[in-house]
Short mmCIF file of N, CA and C in Angstrom, two decimals:
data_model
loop_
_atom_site.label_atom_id
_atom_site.label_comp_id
_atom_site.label_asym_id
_atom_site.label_seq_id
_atom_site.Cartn_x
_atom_site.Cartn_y
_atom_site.Cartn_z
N UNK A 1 -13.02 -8.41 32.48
CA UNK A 1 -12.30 -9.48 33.12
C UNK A 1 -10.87 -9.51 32.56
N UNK A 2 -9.53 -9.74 33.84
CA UNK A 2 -8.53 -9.73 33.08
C UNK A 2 -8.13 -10.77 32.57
N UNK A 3 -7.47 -10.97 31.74
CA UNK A 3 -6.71 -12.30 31.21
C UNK A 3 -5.49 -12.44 31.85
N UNK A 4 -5.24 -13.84 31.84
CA UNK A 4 -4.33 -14.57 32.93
C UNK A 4 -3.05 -14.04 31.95
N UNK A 5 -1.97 -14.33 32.65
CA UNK A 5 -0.81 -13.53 32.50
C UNK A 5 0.23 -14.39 31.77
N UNK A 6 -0.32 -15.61 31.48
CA UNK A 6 0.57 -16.18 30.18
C UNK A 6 0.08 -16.75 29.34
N UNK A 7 -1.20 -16.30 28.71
CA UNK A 7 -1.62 -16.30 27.70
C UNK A 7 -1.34 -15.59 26.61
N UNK A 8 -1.14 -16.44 25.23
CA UNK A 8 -1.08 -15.71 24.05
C UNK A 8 -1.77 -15.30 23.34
N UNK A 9 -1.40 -13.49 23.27
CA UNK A 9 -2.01 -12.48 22.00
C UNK A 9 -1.19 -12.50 20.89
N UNK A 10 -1.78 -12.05 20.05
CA UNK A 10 -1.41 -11.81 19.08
C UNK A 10 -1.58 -9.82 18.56
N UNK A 11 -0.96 -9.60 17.86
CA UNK A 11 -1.18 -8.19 16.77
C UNK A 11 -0.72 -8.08 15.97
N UNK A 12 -1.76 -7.77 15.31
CA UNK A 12 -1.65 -7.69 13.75
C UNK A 12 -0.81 -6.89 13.60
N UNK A 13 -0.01 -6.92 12.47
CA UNK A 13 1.05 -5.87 11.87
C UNK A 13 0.87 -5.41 10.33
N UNK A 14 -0.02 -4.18 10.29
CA UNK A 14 0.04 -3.56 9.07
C UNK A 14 1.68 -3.49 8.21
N UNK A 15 1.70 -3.57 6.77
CA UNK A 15 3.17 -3.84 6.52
C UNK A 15 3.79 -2.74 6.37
N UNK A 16 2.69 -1.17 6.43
CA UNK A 16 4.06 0.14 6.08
C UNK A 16 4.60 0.29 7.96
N UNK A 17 3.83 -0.39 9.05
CA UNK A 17 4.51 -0.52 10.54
C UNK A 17 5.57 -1.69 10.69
N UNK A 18 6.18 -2.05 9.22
CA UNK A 18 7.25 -3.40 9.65
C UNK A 18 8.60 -2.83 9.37
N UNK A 19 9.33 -2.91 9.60
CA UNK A 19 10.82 -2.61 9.65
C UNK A 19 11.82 -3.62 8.76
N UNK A 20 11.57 -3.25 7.49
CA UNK A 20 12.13 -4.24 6.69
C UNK A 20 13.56 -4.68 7.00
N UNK A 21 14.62 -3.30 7.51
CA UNK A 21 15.66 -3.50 7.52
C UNK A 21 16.26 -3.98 9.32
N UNK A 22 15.83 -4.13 9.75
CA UNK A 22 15.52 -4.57 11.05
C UNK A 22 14.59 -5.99 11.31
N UNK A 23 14.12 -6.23 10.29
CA UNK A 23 12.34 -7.28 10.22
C UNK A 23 12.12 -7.45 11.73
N UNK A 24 10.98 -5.99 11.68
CA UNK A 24 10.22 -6.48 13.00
C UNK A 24 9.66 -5.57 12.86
N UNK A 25 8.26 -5.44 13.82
CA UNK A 25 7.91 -4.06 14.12
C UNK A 25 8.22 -2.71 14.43
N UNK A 26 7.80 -1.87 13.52
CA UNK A 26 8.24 -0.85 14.04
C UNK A 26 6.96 -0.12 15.51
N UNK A 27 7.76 0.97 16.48
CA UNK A 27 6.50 1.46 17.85
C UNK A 27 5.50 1.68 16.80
N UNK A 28 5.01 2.38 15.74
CA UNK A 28 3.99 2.96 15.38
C UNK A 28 3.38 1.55 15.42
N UNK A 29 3.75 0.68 15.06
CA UNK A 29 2.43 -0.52 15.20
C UNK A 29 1.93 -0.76 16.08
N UNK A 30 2.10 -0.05 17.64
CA UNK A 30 1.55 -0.25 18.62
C UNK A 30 1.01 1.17 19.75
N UNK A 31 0.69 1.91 18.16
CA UNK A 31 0.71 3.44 18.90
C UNK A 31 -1.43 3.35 18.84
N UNK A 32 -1.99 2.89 18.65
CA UNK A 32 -4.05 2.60 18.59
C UNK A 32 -3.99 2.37 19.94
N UNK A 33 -4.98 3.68 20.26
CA UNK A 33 -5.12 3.67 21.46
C UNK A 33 -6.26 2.18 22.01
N UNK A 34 -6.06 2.16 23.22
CA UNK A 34 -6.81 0.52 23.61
C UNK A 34 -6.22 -0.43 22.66
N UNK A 35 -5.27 -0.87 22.92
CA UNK A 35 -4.52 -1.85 21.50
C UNK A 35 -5.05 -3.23 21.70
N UNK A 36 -5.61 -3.34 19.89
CA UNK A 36 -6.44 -4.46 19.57
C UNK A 36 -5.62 -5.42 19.21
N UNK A 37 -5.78 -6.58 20.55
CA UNK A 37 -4.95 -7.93 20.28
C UNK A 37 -5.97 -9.25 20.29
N UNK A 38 -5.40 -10.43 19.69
CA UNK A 38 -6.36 -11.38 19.59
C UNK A 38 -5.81 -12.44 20.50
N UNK A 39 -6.31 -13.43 21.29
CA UNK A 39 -6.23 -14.17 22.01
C UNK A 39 -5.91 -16.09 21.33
N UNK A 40 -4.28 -16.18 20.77
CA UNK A 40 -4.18 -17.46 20.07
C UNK A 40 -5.03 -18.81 20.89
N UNK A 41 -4.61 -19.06 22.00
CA UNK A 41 -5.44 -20.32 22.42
C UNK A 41 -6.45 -20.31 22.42
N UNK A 42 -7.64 -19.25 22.52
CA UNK A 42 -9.34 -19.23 22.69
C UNK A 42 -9.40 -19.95 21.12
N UNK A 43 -8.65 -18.61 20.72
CA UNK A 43 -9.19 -19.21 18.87
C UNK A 43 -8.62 -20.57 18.40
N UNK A 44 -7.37 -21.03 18.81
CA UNK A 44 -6.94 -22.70 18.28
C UNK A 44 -7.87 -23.05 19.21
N UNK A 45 -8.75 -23.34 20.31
CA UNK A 45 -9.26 -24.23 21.09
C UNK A 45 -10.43 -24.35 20.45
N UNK A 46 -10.77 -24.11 19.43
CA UNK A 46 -11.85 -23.59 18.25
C UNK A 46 -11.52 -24.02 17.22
N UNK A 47 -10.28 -24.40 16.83
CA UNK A 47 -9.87 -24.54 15.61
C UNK A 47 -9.92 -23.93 14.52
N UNK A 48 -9.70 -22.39 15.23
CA UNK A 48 -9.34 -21.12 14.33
C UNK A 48 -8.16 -20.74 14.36
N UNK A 49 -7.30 -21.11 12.86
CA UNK A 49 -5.94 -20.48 13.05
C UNK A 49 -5.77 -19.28 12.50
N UNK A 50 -5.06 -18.05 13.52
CA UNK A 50 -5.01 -16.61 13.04
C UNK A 50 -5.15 -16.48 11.71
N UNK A 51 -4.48 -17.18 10.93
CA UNK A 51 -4.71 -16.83 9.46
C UNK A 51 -6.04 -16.58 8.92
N UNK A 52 -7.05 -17.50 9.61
CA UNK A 52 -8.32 -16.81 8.99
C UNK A 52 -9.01 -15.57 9.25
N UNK A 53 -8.22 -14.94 10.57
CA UNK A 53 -8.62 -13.81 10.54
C UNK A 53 -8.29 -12.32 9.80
N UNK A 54 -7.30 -12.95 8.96
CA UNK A 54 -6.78 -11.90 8.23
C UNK A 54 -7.55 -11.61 6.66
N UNK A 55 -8.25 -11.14 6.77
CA UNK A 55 -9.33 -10.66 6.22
C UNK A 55 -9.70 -8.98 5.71
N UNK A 56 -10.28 -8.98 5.05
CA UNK A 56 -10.65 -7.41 4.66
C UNK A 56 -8.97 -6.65 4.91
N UNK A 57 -9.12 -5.57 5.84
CA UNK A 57 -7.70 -4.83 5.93
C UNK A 57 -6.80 -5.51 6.28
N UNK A 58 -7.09 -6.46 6.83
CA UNK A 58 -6.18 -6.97 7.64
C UNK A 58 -5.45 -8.45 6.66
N UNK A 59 -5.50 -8.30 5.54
CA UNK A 59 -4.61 -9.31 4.79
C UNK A 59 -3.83 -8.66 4.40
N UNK A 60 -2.72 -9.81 4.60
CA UNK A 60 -1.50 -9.31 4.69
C UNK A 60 -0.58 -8.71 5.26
N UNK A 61 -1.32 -8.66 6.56
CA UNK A 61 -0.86 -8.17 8.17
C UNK A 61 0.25 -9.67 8.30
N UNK A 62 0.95 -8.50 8.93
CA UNK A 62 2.24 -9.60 9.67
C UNK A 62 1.58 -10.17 11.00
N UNK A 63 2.37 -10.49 11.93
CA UNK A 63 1.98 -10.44 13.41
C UNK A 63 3.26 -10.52 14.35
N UNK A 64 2.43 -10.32 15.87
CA UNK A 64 3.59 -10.11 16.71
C UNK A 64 2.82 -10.48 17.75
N UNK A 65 3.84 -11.62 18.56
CA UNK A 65 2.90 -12.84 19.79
C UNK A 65 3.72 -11.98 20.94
N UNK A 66 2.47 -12.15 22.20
CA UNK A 66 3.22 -11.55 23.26
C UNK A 66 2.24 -12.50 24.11
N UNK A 67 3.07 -12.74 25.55
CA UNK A 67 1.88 -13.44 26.25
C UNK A 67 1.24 -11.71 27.07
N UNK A 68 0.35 -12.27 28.09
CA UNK A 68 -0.55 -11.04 28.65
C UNK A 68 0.40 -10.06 29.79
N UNK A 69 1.49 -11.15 30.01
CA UNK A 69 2.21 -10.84 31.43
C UNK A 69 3.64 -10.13 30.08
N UNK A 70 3.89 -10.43 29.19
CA UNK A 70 4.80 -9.40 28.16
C UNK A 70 4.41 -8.09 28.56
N UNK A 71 2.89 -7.65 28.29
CA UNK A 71 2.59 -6.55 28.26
C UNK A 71 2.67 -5.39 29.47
N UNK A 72 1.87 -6.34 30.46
CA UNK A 72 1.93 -5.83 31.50
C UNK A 72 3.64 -5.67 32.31
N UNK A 73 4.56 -6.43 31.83
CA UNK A 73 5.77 -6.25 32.12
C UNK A 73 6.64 -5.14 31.97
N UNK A 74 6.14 -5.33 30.51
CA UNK A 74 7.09 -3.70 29.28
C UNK A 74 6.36 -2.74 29.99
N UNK A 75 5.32 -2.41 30.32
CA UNK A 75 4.67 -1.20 30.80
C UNK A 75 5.66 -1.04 31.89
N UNK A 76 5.40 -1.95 32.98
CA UNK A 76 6.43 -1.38 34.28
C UNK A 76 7.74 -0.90 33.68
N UNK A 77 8.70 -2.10 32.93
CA UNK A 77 9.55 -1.45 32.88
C UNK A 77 9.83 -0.36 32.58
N UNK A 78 8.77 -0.01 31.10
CA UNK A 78 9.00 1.56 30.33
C UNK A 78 8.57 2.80 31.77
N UNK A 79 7.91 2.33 32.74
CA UNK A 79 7.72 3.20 33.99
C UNK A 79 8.72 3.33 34.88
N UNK A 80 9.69 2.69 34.92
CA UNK A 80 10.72 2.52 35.85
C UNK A 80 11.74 3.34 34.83
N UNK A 81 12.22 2.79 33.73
CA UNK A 81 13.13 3.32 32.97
C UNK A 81 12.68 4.93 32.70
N UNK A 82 11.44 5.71 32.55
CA UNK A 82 11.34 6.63 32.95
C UNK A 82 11.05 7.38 33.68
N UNK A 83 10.79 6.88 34.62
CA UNK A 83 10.47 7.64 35.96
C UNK A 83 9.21 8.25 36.16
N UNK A 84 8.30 7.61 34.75
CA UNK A 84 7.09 8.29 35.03
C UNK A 84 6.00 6.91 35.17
N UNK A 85 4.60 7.72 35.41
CA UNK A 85 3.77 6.61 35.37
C UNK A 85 3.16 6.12 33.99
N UNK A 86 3.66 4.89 34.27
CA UNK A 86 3.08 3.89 33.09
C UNK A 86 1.99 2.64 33.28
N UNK A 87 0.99 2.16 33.32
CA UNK A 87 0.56 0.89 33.89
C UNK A 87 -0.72 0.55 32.81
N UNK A 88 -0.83 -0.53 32.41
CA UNK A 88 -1.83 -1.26 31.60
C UNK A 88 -2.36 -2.31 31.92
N UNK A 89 -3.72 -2.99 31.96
CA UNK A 89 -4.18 -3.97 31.87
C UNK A 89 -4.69 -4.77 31.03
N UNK A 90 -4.38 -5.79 30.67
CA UNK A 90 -5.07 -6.68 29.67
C UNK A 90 -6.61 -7.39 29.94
N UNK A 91 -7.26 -7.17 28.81
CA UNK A 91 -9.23 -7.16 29.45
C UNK A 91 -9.93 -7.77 27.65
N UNK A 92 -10.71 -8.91 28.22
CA UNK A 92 -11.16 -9.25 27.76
C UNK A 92 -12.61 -8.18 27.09
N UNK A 93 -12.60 -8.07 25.23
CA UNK A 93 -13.43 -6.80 25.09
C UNK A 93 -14.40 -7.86 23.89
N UNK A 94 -14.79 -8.37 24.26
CA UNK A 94 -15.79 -8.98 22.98
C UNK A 94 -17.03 -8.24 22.08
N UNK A 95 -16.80 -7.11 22.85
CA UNK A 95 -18.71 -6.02 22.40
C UNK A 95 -18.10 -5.80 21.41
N UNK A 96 -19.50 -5.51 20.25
CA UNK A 96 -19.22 -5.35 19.32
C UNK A 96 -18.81 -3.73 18.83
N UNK A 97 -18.64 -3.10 20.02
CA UNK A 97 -18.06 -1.79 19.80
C UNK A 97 -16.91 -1.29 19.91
N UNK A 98 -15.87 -2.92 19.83
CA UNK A 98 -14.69 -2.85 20.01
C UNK A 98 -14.33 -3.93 18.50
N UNK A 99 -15.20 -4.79 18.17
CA UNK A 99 -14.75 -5.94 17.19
C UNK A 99 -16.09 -5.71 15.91
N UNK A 100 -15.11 -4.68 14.76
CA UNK A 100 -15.92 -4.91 13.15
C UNK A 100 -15.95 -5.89 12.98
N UNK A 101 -17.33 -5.80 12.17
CA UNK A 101 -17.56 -6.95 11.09
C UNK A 101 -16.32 -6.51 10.17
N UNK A 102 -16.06 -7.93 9.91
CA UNK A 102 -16.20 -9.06 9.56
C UNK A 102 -15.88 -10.10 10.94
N UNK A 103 -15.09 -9.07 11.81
CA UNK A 103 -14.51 -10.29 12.79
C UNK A 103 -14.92 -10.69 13.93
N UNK A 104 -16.60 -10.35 13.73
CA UNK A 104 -17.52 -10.44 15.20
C UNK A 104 -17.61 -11.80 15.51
N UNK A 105 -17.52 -12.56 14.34
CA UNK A 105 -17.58 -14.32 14.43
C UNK A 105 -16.52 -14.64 15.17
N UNK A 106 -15.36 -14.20 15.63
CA UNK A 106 -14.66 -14.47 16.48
C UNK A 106 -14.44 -13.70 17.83
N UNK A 107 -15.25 -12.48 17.89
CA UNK A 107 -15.71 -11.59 19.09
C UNK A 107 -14.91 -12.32 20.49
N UNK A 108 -15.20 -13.67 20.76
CA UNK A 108 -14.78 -14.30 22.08
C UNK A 108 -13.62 -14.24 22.11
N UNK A 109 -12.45 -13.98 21.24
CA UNK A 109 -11.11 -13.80 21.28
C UNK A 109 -10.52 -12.64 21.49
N UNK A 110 -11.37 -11.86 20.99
CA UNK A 110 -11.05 -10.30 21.42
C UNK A 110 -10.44 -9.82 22.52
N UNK A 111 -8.92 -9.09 22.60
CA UNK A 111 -8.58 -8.72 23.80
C UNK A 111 -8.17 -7.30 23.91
N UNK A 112 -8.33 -6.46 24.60
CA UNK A 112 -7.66 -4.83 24.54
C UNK A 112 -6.51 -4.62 25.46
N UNK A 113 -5.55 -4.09 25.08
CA UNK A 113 -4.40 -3.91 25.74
C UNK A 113 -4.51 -2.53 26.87
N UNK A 114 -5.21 -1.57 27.66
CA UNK A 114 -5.53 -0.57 28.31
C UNK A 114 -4.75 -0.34 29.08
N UNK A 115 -4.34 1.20 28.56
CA UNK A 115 -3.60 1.83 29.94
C UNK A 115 -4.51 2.63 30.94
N UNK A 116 -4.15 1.92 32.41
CA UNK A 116 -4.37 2.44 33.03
C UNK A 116 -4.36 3.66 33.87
N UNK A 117 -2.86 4.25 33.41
CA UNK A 117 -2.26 5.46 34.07
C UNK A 117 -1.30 5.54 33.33
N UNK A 118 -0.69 6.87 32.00
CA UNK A 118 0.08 7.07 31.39
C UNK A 118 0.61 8.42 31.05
N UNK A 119 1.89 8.08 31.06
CA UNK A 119 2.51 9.34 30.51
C UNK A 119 3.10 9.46 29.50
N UNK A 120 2.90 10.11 28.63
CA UNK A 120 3.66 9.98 26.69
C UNK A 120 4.99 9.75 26.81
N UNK A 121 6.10 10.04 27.65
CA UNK A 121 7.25 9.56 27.38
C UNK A 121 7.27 7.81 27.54
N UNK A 122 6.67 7.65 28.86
CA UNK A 122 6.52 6.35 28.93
C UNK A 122 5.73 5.23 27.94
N UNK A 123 4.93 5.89 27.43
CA UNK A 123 4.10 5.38 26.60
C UNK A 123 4.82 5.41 25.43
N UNK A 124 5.75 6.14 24.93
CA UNK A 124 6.84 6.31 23.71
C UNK A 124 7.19 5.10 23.64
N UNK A 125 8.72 5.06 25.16
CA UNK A 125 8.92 3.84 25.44
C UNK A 125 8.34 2.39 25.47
N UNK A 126 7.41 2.14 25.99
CA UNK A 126 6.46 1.11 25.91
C UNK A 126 6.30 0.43 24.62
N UNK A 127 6.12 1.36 23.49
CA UNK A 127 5.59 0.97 21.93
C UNK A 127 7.52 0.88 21.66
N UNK A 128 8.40 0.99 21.90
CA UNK A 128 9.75 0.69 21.21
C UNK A 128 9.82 -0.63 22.10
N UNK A 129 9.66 -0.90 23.34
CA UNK A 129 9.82 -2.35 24.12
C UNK A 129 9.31 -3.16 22.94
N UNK A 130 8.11 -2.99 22.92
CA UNK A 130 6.96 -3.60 21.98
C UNK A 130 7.22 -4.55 21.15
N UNK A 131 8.30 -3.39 19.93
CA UNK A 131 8.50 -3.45 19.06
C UNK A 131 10.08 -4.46 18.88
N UNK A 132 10.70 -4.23 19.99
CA UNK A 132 11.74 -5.25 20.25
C UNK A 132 11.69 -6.32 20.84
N UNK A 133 10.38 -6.76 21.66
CA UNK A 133 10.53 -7.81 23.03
C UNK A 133 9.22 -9.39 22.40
N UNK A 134 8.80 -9.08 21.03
CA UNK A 134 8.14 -10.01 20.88
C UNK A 134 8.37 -11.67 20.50
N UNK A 135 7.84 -12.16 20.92
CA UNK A 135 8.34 -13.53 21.49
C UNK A 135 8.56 -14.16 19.68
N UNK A 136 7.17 -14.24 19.24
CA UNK A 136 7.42 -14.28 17.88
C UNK A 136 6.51 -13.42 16.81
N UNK A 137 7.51 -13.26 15.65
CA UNK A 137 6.84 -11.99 14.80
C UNK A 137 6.91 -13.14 13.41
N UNK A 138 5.67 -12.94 12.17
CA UNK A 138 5.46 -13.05 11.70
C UNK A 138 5.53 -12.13 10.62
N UNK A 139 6.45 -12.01 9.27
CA UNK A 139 6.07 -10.93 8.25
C UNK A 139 4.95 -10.69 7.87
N UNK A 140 4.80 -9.36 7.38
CA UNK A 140 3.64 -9.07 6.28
C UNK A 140 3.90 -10.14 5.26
N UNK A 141 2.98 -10.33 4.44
CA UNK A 141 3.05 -10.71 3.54
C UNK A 141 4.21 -10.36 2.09
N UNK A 142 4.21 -9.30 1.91
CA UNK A 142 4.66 -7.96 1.00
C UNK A 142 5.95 -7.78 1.01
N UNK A 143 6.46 -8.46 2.79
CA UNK A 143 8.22 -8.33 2.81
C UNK A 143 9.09 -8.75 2.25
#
């Protein structure tokens, strides 16, 4: 099922993918294929704030908010700006063959970023949009 198009994700940001001298993401933080994003309103409507999900690897992850229609946007554009095909959908992935323990307790938030039709230049592009177009970014911890 897709998710509505102005809803907020989130992604985690490992801190050697942050751009100290720039502070922001760098593309490699958005180079995992099926990109694992979390869904902020499911989890505050729960009264789970991201922070508790930062856990096991994931402490001390920065973050980077995009709504669903960000994503699906940067794709077109990075398809237009190169002339090749680019297209992704945002899809609700709760199985647990997408969400480790520890973070199955929040499974219902789970969202995958999927391309539908891609080409590596475009897909280059796409992860540098990414990395410039987020609404709000959060440091690692470590910065």
């Amino acid at each position: 099922m897709l998710v509505p198009s102005g809803d907020t994700l989130c992604r985690f940001i490992r801190p050697r993918d942050w751009s100290k001298a720039q502070n922001r993401p760098r593309p490699s933080a958005f180079k995992q294929e099926g990109l694992s994003v979390w869904h902020k309103e499911e989890l505050l409507a729960r009264n789970v704030p991201l922070e508790d999900l930062r856990i096991e690897h994931l402490a001390g992850y920065g973050q980077a908010h995009y709504t669903t229609g960000d994503f699906v946007q940067l794709a077109r554009k990075a398809s237009n700006r190169t002339k090749l095909p680019l297209s992704v959908q945002v899809v609700w992935r709760p199985e647990d063959e997408y969400v480790a323990e520890p973070w199955r307790q929040w499974n219902y938030a789970h969202v995958q970023v999927e391309t539908v039709e891609e080409d590596k230049e475009a897909l280059r592009v796409f992860r540098q949009q990414l990395s410039l177009k987020a609404r709000e970014i959060i440091p690692p911890d470590t910065i």
